[in-house]
Short mmCIF file of C-alpha atoms and ligand atoms in Angstrom, two decimals:
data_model
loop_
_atom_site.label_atom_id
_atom_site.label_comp_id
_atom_site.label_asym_id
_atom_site.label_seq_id
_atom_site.Cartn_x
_atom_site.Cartn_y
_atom_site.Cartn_z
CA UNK U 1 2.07 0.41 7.06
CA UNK U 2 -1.11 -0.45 4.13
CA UNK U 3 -3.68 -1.53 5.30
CA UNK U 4 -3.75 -3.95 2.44
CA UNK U 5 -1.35 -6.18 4.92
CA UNK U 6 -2.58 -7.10 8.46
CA UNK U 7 0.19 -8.25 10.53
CA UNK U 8 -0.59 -10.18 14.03
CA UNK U 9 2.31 -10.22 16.46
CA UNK U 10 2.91 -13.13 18.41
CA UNK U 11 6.04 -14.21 21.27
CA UNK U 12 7.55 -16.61 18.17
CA UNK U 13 5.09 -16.06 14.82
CA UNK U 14 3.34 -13.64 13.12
CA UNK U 15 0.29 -13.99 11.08
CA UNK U 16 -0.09 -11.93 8.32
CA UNK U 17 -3.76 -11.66 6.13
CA UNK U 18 -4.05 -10.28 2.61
CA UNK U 19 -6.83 -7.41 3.28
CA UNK U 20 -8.49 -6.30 -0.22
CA UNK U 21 -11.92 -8.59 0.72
CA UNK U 22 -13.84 -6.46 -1.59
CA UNK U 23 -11.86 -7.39 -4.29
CA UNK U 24 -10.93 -11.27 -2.73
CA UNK U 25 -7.51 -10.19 -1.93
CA UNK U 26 -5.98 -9.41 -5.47
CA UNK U 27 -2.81 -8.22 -6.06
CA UNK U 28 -2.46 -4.78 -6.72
CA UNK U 29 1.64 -3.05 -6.62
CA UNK U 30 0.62 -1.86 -3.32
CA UNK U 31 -0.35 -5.32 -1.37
CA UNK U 32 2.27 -6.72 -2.83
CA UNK U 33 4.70 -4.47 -1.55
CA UNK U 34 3.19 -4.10 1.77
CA UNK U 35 3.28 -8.33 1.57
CA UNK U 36 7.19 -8.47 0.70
CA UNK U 37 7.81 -6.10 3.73
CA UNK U 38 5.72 -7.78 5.82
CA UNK U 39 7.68 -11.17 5.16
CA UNK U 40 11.06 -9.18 5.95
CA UNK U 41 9.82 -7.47 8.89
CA UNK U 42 8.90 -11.13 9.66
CA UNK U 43 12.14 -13.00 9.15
CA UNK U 44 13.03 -13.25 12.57
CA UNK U 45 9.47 -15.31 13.17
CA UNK U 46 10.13 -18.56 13.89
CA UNK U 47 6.91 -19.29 11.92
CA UNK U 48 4.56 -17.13 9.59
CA UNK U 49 1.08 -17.93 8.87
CA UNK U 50 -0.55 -16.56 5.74
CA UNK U 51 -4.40 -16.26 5.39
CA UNK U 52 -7.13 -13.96 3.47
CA UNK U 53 -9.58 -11.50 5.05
CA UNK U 54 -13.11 -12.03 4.45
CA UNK U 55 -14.78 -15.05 1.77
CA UNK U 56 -11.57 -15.85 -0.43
CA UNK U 57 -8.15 -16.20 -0.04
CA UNK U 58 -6.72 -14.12 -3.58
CA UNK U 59 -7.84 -14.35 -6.89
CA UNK U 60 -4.54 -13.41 -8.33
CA UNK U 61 -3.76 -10.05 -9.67
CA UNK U 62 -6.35 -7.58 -9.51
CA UNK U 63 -7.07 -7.71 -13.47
CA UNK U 64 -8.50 -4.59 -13.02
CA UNK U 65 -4.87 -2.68 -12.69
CA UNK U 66 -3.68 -4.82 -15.45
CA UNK U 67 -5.85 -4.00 -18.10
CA UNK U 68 -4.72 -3.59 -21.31
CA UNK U 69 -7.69 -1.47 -22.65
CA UNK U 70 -6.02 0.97 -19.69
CA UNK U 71 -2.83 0.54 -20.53
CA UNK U 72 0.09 2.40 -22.87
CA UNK U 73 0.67 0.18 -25.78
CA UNK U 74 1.50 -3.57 -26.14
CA UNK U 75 1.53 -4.81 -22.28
CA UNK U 76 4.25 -6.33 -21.12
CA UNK U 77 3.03 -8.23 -18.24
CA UNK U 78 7.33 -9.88 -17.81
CA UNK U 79 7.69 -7.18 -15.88
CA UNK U 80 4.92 -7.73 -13.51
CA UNK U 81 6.56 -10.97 -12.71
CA UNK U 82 9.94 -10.11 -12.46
CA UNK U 83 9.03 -7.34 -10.29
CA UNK U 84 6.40 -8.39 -8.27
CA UNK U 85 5.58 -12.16 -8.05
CA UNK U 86 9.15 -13.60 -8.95
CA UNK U 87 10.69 -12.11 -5.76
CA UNK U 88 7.61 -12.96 -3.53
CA UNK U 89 7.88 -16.98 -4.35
CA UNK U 90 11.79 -16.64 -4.09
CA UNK U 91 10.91 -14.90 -0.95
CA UNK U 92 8.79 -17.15 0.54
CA UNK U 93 10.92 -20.54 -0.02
CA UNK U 94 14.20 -18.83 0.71
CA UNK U 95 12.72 -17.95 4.42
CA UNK U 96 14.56 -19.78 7.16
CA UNK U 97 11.36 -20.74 9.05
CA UNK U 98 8.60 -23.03 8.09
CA UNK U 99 5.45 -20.84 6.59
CA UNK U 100 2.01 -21.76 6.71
CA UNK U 101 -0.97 -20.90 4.82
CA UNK U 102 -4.44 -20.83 5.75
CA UNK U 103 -6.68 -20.69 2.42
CA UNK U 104 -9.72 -20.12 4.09
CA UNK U 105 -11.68 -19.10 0.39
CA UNK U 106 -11.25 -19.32 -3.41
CA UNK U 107 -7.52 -19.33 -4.60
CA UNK U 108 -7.46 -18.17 -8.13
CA UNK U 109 -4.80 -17.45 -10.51
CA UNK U 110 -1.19 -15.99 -8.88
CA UNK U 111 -3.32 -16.47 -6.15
CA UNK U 112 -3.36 -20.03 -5.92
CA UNK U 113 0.26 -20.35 -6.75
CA UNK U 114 1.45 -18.26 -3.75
CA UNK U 115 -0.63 -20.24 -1.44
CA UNK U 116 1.16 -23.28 -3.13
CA UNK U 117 4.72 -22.08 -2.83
CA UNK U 118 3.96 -22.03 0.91
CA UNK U 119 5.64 -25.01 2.97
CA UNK U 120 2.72 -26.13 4.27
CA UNK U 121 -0.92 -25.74 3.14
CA UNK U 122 -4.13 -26.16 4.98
CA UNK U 123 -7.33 -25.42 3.56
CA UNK U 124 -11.15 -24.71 4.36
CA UNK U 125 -13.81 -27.63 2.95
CA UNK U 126 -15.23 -24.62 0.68
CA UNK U 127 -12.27 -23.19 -0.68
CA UNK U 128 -11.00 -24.36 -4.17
CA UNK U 129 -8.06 -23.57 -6.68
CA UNK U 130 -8.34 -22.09 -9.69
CA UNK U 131 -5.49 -21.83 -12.70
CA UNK U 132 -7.61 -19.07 -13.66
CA UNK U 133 -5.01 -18.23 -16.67
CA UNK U 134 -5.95 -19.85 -19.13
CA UNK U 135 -8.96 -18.40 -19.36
CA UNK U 136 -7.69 -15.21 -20.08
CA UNK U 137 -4.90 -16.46 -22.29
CA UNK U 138 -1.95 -16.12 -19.85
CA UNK U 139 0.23 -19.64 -18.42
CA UNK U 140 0.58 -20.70 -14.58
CA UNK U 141 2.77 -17.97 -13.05
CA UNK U 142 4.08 -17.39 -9.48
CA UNK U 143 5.74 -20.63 -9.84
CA UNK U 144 2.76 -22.44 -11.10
CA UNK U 145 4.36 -24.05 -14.12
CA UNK U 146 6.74 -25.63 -12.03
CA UNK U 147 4.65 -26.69 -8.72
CA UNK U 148 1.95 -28.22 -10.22
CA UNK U 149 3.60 -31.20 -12.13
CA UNK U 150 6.10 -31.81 -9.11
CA UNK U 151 3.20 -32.03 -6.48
CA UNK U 152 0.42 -33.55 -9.01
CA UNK U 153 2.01 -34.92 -11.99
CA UNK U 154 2.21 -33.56 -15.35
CA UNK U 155 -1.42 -35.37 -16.30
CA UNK U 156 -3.34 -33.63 -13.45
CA UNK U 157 -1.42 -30.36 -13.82
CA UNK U 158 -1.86 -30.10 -17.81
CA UNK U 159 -6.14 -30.62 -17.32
CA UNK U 160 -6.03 -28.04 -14.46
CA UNK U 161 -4.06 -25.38 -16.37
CA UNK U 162 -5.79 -26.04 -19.28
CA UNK U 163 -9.49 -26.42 -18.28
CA UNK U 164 -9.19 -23.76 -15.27
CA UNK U 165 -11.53 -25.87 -13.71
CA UNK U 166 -11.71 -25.29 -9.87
CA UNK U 167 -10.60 -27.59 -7.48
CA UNK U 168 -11.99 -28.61 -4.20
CA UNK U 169 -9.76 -28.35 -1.33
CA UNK U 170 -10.49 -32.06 -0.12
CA UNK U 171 -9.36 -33.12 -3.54
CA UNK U 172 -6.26 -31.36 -3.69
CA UNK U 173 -5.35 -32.60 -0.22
CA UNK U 174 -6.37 -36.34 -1.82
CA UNK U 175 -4.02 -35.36 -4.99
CA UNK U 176 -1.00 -34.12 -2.27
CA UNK U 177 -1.43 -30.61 -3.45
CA UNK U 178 -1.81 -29.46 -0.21
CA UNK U 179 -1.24 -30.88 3.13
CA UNK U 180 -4.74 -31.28 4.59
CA UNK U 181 -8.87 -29.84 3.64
CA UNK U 182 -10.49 -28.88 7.00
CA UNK U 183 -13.65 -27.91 8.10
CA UNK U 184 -14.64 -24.22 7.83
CA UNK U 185 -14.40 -23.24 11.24
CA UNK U 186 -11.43 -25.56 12.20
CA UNK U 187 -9.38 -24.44 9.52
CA UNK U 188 -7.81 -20.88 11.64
CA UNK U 189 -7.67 -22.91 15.39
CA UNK U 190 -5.62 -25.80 13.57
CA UNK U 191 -3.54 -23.51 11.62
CA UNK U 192 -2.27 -21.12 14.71
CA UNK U 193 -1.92 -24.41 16.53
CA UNK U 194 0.18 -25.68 14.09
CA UNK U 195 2.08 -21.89 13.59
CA UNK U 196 2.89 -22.02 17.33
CA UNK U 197 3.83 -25.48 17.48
CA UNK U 198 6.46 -25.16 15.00
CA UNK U 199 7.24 -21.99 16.33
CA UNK U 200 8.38 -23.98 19.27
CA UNK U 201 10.59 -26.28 17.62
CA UNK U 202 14.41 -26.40 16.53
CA UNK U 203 13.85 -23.39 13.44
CA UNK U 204 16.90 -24.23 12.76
CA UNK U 205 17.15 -27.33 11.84
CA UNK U 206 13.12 -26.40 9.96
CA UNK U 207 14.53 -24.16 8.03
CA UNK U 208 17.82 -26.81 6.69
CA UNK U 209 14.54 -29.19 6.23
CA UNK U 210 12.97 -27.15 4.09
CA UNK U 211 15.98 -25.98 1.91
CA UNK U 212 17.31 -29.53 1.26
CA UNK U 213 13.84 -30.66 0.07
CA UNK U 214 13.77 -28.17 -2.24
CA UNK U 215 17.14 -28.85 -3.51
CA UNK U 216 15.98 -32.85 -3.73
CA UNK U 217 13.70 -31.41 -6.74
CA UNK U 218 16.63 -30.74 -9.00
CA UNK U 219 19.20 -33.39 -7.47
CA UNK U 220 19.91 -37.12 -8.34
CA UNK U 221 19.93 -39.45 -5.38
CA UNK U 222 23.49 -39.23 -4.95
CA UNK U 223 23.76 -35.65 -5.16
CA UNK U 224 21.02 -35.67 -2.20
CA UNK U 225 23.17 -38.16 -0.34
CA UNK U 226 25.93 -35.43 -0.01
CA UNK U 227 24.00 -33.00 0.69
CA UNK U 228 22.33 -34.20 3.33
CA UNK U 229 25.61 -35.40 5.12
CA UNK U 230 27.09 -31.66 4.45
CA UNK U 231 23.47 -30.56 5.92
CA UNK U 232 23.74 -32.47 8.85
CA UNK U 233 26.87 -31.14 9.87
CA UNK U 234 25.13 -28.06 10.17
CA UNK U 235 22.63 -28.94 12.23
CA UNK U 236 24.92 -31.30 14.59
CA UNK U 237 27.11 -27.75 15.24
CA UNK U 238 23.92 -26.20 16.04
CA UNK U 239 22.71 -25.93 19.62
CA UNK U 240 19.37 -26.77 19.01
CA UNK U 241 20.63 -30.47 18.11
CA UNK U 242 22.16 -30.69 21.81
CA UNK U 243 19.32 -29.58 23.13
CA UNK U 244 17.19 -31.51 21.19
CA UNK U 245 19.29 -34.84 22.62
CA UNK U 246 19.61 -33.53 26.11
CA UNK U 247 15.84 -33.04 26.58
CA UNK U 248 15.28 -37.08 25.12
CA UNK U 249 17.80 -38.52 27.45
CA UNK U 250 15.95 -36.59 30.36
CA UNK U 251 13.16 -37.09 29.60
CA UNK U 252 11.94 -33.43 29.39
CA UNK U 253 10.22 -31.12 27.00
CA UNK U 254 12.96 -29.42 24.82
CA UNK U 255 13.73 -25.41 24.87
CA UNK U 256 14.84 -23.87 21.76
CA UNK U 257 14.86 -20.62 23.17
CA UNK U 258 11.14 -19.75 22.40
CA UNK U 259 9.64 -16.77 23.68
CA UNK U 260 5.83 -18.44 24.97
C1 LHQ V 301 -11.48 -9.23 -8.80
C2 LHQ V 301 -10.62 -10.31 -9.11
C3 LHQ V 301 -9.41 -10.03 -9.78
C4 LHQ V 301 -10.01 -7.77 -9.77
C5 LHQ V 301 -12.35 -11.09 -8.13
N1 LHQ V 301 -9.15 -8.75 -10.10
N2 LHQ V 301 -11.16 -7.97 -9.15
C6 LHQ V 301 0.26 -11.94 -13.65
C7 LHQ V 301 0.82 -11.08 -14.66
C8 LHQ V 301 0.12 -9.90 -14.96
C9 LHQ V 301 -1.15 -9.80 -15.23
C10 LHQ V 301 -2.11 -10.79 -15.06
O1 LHQ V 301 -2.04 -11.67 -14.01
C11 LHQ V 301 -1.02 -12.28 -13.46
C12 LHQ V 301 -1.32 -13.35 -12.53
C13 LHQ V 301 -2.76 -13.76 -12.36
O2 LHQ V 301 -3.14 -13.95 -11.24
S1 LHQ V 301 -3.74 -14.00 -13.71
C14 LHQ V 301 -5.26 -14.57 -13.01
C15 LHQ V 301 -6.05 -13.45 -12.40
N3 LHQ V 301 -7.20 -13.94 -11.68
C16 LHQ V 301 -8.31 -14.39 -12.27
O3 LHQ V 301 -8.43 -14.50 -13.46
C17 LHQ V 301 -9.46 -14.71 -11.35
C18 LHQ V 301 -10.59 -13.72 -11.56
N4 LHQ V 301 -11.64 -13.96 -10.61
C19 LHQ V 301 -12.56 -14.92 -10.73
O4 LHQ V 301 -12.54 -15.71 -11.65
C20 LHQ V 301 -13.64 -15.00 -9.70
O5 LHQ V 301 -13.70 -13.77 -9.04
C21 LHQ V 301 -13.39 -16.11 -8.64
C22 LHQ V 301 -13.59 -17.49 -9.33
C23 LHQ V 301 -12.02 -16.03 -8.05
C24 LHQ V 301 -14.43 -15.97 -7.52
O6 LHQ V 301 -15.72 -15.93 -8.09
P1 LHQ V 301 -16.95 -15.43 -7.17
O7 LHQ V 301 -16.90 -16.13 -5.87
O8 LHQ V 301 -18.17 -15.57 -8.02
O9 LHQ V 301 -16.65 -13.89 -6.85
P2 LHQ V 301 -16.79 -12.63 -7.84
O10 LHQ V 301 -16.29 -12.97 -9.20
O11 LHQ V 301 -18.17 -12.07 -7.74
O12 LHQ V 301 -15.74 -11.62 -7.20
C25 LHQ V 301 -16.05 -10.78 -6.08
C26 LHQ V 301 -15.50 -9.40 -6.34
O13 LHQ V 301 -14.08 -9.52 -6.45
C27 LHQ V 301 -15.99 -8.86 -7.68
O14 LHQ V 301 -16.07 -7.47 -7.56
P3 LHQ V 301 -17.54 -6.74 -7.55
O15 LHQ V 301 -17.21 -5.29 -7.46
O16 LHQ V 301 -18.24 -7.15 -8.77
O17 LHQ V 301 -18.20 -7.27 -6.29
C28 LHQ V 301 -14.86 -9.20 -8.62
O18 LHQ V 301 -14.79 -8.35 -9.74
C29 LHQ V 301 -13.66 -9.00 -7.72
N5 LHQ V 301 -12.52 -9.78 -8.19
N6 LHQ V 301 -11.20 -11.44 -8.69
N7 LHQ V 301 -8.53 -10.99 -10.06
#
């Protein structure tokens, strides 16, 4: 296994940290392969946390291995996406349980946009996100063209991409970027509470959650309407829902089968 990808075991979750600190966690082809492989070796997790070793979360792709002063001819950085961040965002929102990320540090180009394709985002008072691309000439990627005007608005999205100015966490969490700015050294307690809490719940029914919210992106209202009543049957078949019931009737803490 790289050491590029720590992986922490627990009974229901597993927390995995990007590990390139001397470079703020930039993607190079071998953390992101190590990442994908972590996820899948993961996708029995009821929960995943991701986080960054050291001061910053990622700055993106480690410009350093895409240099086109280094490279053979005309780069054609397509194929970085289609290989390497394309799958990780499908990855990450096609997983069937909820996953967290901890930005405990700077979030910079791809960087940023991974953190934001995660279903739930908590971040550290100092951190702040960068659309670091157009700096260098390059648009959003790793989704960013997309999740930026859906969670912010086109107004706020167009003057981040554009200016690449950074963005304090407590701002983006005021915007609805990102689910909540925490202090520093609350940010990793709250987040494995929160990993093991929904670890503990109906994954289930999380993971039908998370699906038909994404679907509600691209669906009219009445397209949502069926959807949700084909979801529901679903999750009425599943056990979890008559567990769910039986522990509210008596008045008892529900198991979903967890492990701790
Ligand atoms: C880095 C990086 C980095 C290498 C910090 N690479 N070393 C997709 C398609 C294909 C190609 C292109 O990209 C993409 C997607 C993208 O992600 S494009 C956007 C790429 N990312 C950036 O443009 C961000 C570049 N980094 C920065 O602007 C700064 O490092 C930030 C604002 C993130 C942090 O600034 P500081 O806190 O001042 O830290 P620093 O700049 O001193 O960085 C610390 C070290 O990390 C330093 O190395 P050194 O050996 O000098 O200590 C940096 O060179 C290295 N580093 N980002 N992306």
């Amino acid at each position: 296994m790289s050491e590029t990808i720590r992986v922490e075991r627990h009974a229901d979750w597993v927390e995995l940290t990007l590990n390139r600190p001397e470079k703020l966690n930039s993607f190079n082809e071998e953390m992101h392969l190590a990442l994908r492989a972590a996820f899948d070796a993961a996708a029995e997790a009821r929960a995943i946390l991701l986080t960054g070793a050291g001061r910053g979360f990622c700055a993106g792709q480690d410009l350093g291995d895409r240099d086109p002063a280094k490279m053979d001819g005309t780069p054609d950085l397509s194929q970085t996406l289609t290989k390497f961040y394309n799958p990780l965002i499908r990855q990450i929102r096609a997983l069937p349980c909820p996953v967290i990320c901890a930005v405990n540090g700077v979030a910079a180009g791809a960087g940023a946009n991974v953190a934001l394709a995660c279903d739930i985002v908590l971040a550290a008072t100092s951190a702040r996100f960068i659309q670091s691309f157009g700096k260098i000439g390059l648009v959003p990627d790793a989704g960013g063209t997309w999740t930026l005007p859906h969670l912010i608005g086109m107004a706020r999205a167009k003057a981040l991409a554009l200016t690449a100015e950074p963005l304090p966490a407590e701002t983006a969490a005021d915007w609805g970027l990102i689910w909540k700015a925490l202090p520093d050294d609350a940010l990793m307690p709250e987040a494995r509470a929160l990993a093991k809490k929904l670890s503990q719940g109906p994954t289930h029914g999380l993971g039908q959650i998370k699906q038909a919210l994404h679907a509600s992106m691209a669906n009219t209202m009445e397209e949502q309407l069926d959807l949700e009543a084909q979801t529901q049957k679903i999750c009425g078949a599943h056990p979890d829902y008559a567990e769910g019931v039986a522990a509210f009737l008596q008045k008892r803490t529900p198991n979903f089968g967890v492990k701790e």
